[in-house]
mmCIF file of C-alpha atoms in Angstrom:
data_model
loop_
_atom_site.group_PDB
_atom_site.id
_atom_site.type_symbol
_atom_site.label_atom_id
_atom_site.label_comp_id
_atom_site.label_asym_id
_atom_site.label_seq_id
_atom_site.Cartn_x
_atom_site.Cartn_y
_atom_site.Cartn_z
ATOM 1 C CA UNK A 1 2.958 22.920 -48.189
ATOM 2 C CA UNK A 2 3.087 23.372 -52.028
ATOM 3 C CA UNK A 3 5.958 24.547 -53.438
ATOM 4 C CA UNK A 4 6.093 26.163 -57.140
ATOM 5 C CA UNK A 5 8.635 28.159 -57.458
ATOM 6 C CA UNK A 6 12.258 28.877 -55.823
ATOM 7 C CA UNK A 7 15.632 27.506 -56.198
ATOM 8 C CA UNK A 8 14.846 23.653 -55.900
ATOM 9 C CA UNK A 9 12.354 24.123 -59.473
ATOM 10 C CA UNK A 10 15.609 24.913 -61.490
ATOM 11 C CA UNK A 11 15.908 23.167 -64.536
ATOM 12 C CA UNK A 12 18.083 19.775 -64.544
ATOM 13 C CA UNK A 13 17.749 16.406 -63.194
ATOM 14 C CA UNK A 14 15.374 15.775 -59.875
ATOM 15 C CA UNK A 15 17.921 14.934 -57.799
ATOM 16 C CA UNK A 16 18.171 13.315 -54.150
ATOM 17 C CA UNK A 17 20.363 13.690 -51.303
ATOM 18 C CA UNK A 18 19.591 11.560 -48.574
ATOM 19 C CA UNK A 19 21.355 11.658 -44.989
ATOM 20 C CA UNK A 20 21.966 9.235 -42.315
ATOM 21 C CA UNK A 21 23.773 9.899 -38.850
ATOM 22 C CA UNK A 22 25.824 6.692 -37.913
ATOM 23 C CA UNK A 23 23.852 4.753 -35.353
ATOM 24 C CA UNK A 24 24.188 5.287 -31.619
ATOM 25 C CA UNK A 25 28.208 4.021 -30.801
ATOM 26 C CA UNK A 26 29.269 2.353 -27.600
ATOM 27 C CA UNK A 27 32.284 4.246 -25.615
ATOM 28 C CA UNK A 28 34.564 1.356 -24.932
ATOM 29 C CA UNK A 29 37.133 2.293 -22.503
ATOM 30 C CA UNK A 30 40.542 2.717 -24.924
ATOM 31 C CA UNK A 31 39.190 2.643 -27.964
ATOM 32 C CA UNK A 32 40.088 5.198 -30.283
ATOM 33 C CA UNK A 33 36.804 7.573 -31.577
ATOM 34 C CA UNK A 34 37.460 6.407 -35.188
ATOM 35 C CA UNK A 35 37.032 2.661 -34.334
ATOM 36 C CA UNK A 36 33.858 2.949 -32.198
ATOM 37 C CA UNK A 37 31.402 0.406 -32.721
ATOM 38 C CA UNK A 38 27.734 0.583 -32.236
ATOM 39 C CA UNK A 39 26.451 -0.191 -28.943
ATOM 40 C CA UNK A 40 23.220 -1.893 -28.065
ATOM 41 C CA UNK A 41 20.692 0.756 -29.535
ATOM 42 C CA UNK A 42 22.813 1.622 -32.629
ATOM 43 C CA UNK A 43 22.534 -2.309 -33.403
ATOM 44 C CA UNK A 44 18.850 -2.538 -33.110
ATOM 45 C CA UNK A 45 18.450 0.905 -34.723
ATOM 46 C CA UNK A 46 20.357 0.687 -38.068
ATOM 47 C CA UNK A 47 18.631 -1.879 -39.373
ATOM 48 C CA UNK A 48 15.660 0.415 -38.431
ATOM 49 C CA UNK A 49 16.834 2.825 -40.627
ATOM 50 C CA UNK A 50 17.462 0.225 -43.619
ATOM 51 C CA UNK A 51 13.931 -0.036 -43.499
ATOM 52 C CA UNK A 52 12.772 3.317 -43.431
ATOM 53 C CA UNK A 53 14.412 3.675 -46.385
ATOM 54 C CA UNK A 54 13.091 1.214 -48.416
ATOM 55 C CA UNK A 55 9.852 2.326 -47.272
ATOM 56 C CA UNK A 56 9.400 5.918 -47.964
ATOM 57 C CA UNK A 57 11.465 5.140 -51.217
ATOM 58 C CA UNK A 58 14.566 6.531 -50.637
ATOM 59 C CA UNK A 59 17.132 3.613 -51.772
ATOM 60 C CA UNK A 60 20.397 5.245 -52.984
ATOM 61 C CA UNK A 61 22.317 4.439 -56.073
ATOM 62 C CA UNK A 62 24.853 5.432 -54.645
ATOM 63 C CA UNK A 63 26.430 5.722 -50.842
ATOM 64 C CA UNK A 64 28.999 7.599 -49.853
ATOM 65 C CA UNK A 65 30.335 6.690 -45.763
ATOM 66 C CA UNK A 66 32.451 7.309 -43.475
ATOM 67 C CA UNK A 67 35.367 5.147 -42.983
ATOM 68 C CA UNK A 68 34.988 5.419 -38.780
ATOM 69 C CA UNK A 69 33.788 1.823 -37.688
ATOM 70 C CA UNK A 70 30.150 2.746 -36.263
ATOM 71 C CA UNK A 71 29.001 4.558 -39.486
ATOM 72 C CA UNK A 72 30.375 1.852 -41.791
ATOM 73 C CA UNK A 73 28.230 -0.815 -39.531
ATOM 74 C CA UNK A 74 25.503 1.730 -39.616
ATOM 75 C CA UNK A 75 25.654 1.246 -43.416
ATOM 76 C CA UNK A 76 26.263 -2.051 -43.444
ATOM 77 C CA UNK A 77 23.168 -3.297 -41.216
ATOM 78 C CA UNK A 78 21.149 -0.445 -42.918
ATOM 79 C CA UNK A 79 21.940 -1.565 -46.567
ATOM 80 C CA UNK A 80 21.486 -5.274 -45.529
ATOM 81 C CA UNK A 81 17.708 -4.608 -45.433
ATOM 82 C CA UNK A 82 17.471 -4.333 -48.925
ATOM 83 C CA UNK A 83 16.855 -6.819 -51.751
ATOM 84 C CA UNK A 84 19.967 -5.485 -53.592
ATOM 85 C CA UNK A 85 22.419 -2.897 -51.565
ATOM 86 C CA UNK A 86 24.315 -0.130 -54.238
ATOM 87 C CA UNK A 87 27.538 0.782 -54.144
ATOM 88 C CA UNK A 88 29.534 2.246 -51.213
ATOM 89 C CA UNK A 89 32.520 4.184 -51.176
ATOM 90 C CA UNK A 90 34.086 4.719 -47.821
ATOM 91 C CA UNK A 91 35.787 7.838 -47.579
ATOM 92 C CA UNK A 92 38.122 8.993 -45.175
ATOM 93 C CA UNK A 93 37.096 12.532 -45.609
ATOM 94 C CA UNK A 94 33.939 12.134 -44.257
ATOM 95 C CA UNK A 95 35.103 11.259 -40.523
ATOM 96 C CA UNK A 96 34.943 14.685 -38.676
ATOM 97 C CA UNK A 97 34.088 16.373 -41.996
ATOM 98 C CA UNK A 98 32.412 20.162 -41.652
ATOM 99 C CA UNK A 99 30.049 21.464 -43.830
ATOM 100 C CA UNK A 100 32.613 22.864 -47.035
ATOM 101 C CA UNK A 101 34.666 19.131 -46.649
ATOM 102 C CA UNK A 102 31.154 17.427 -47.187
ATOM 103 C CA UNK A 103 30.422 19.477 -49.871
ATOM 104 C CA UNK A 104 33.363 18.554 -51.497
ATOM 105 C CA UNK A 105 32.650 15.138 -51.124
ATOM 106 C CA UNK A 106 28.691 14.665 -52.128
ATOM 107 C CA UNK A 107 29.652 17.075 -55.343
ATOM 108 C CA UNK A 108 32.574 14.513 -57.063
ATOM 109 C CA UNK A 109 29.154 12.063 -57.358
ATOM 110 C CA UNK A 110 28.670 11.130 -60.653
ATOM 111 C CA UNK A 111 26.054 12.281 -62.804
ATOM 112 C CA UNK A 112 24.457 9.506 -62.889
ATOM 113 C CA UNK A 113 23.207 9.216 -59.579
ATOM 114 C CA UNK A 114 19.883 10.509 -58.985
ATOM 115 C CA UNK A 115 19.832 9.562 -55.220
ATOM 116 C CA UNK A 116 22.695 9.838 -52.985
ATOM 117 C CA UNK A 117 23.351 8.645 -49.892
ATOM 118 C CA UNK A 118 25.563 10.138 -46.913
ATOM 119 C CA UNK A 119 26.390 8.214 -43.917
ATOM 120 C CA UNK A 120 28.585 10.389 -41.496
ATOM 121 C CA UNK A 121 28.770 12.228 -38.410
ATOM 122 C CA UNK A 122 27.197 15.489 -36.238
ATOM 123 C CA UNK A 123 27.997 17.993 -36.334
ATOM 124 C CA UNK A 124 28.559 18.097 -39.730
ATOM 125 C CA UNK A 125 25.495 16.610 -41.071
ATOM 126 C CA UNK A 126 23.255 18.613 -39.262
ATOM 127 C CA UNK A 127 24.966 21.911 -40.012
ATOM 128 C CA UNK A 128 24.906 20.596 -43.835
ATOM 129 C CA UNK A 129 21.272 19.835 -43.632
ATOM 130 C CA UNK A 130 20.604 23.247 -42.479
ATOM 131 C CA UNK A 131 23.246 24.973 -45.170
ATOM 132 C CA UNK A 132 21.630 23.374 -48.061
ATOM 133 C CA UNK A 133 17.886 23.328 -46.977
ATOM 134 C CA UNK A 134 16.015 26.435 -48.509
ATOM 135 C CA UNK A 135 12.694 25.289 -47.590
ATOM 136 C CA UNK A 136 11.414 22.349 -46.067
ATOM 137 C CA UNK A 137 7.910 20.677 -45.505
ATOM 138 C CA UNK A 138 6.120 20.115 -42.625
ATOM 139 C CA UNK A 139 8.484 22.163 -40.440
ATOM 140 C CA UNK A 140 10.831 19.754 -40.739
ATOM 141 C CA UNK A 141 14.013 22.605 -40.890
ATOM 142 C CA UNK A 142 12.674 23.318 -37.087
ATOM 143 C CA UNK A 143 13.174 19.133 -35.953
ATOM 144 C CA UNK A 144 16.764 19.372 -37.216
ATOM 145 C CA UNK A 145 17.534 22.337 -35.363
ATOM 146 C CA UNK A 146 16.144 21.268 -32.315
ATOM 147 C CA UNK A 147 18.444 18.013 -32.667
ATOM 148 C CA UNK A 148 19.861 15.823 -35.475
ATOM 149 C CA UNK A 149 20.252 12.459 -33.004
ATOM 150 C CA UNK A 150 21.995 9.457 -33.934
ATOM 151 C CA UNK A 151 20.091 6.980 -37.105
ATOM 152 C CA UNK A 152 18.358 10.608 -38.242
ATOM 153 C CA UNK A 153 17.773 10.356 -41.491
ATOM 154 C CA UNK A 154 17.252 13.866 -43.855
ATOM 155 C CA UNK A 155 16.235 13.944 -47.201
ATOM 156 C CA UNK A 156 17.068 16.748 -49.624
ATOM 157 C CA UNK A 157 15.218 17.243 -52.910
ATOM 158 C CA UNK A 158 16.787 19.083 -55.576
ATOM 159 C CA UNK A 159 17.353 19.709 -59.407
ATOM 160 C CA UNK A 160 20.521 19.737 -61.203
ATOM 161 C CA UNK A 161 22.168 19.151 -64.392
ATOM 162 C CA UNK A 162 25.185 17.703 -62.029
ATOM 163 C CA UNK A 163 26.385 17.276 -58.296
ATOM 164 C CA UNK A 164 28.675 19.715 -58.746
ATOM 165 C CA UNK A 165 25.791 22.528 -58.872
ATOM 166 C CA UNK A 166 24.389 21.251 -55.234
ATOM 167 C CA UNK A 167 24.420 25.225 -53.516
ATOM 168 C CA UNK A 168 23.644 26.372 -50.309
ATOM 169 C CA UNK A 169 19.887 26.762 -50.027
ATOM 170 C CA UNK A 170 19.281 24.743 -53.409
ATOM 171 C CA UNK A 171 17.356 22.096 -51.569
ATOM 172 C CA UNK A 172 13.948 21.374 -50.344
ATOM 173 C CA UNK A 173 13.867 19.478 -46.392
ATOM 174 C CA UNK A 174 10.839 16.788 -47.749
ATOM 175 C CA UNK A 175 11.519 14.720 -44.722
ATOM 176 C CA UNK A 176 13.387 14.232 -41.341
ATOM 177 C CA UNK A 177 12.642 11.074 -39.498
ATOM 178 C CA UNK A 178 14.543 9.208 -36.271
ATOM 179 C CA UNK A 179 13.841 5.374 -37.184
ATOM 180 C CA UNK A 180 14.355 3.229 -33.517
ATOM 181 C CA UNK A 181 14.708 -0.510 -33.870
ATOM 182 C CA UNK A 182 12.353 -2.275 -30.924
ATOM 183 C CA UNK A 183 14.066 -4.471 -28.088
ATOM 184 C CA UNK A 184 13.589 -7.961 -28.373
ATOM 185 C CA UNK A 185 10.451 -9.078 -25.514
#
């Protein structure tokens, strides 16, 4: 699908907004949710995702994470796939954020940053996948309704003179993948 005209051909800066659901957690037995860590699958799957990035060319300059203990190992075996990881700032706000709170948070990124990456939590990413998607390609709006699973990853293309300017139904879906890490034989 070609797309020409609409909101995400506005003049400004191409701009990227790529977004990662933590990795799948383990449910230790009195362990509070924030300090989950990632259980067997999340382990082999993060990395997973790492990769996927690099690969379809989607390597942040910037990463913005939540400070909950299975999405900051999710970042931290993600980024460790790459030759040289950006910066991260973990952010407090992002742990049980909704859609408005992760607004918030993805437009105080600097100008600068042309790609931007969000590691956090369902249901708020999915719901701000959906809010800001106004098209997509390849029917990929209809995979993230249908479910947004653990090491998803969406990416949002956009144009802007700033972050600050990211609206509801700015963006364009250009991918939605679910990156699994293999077991070992």
């Amino acid at each position: 699908m070609t797309h020409t005209t609409g909101p995400h051909t506005e003049a400004g800066t191409p701009r990227r907004l790529v977004v990662l659901r933590h990795a799948k957690s383990a449910w230790p037995e009195g362990v509070p949710d924030h300090d989950r860590p990632l259980g067997p699958r999340g382990l082999r799957d993060a990395p997973a995702a790492g990769r996927a990035l690099a690969a379809a060319d989607c390597l942040p300059d910037l990463a913005l994470c939540s400070t909950a203990e299975r999405a900051r190992a999710t970042w931290e075996l993600a980024a460790a796939q790459w030759d040289t990881p950006p910066p991260v700032r973990h952010d407090p706000r992002l742990y049980g954020a909704d859609v408005p709170e992760l607004l918030d948070v993805v437009r105080e990124a600097p100008d600068e940053v042309a790609t931007l990456l969000l590691v956090g939590h369902n249901p708020g990413l999915e719901e701000l996948v959906l809010e800001l998607a106004g098209d997509d390609l390849d029917d990929a709006l209809d995979v993230v309704r249908a479910k947004f699973p653990t090491s998803a990853i969406a990416v949002l293309d956009w144009h802007g003179h700033s972050w600050k300017n990211l609206a509801p139904g700015a963006a364009l879906l250009t991918a939605m993948t679910v990156p699994r890490g293999s077991k070992a034989p």
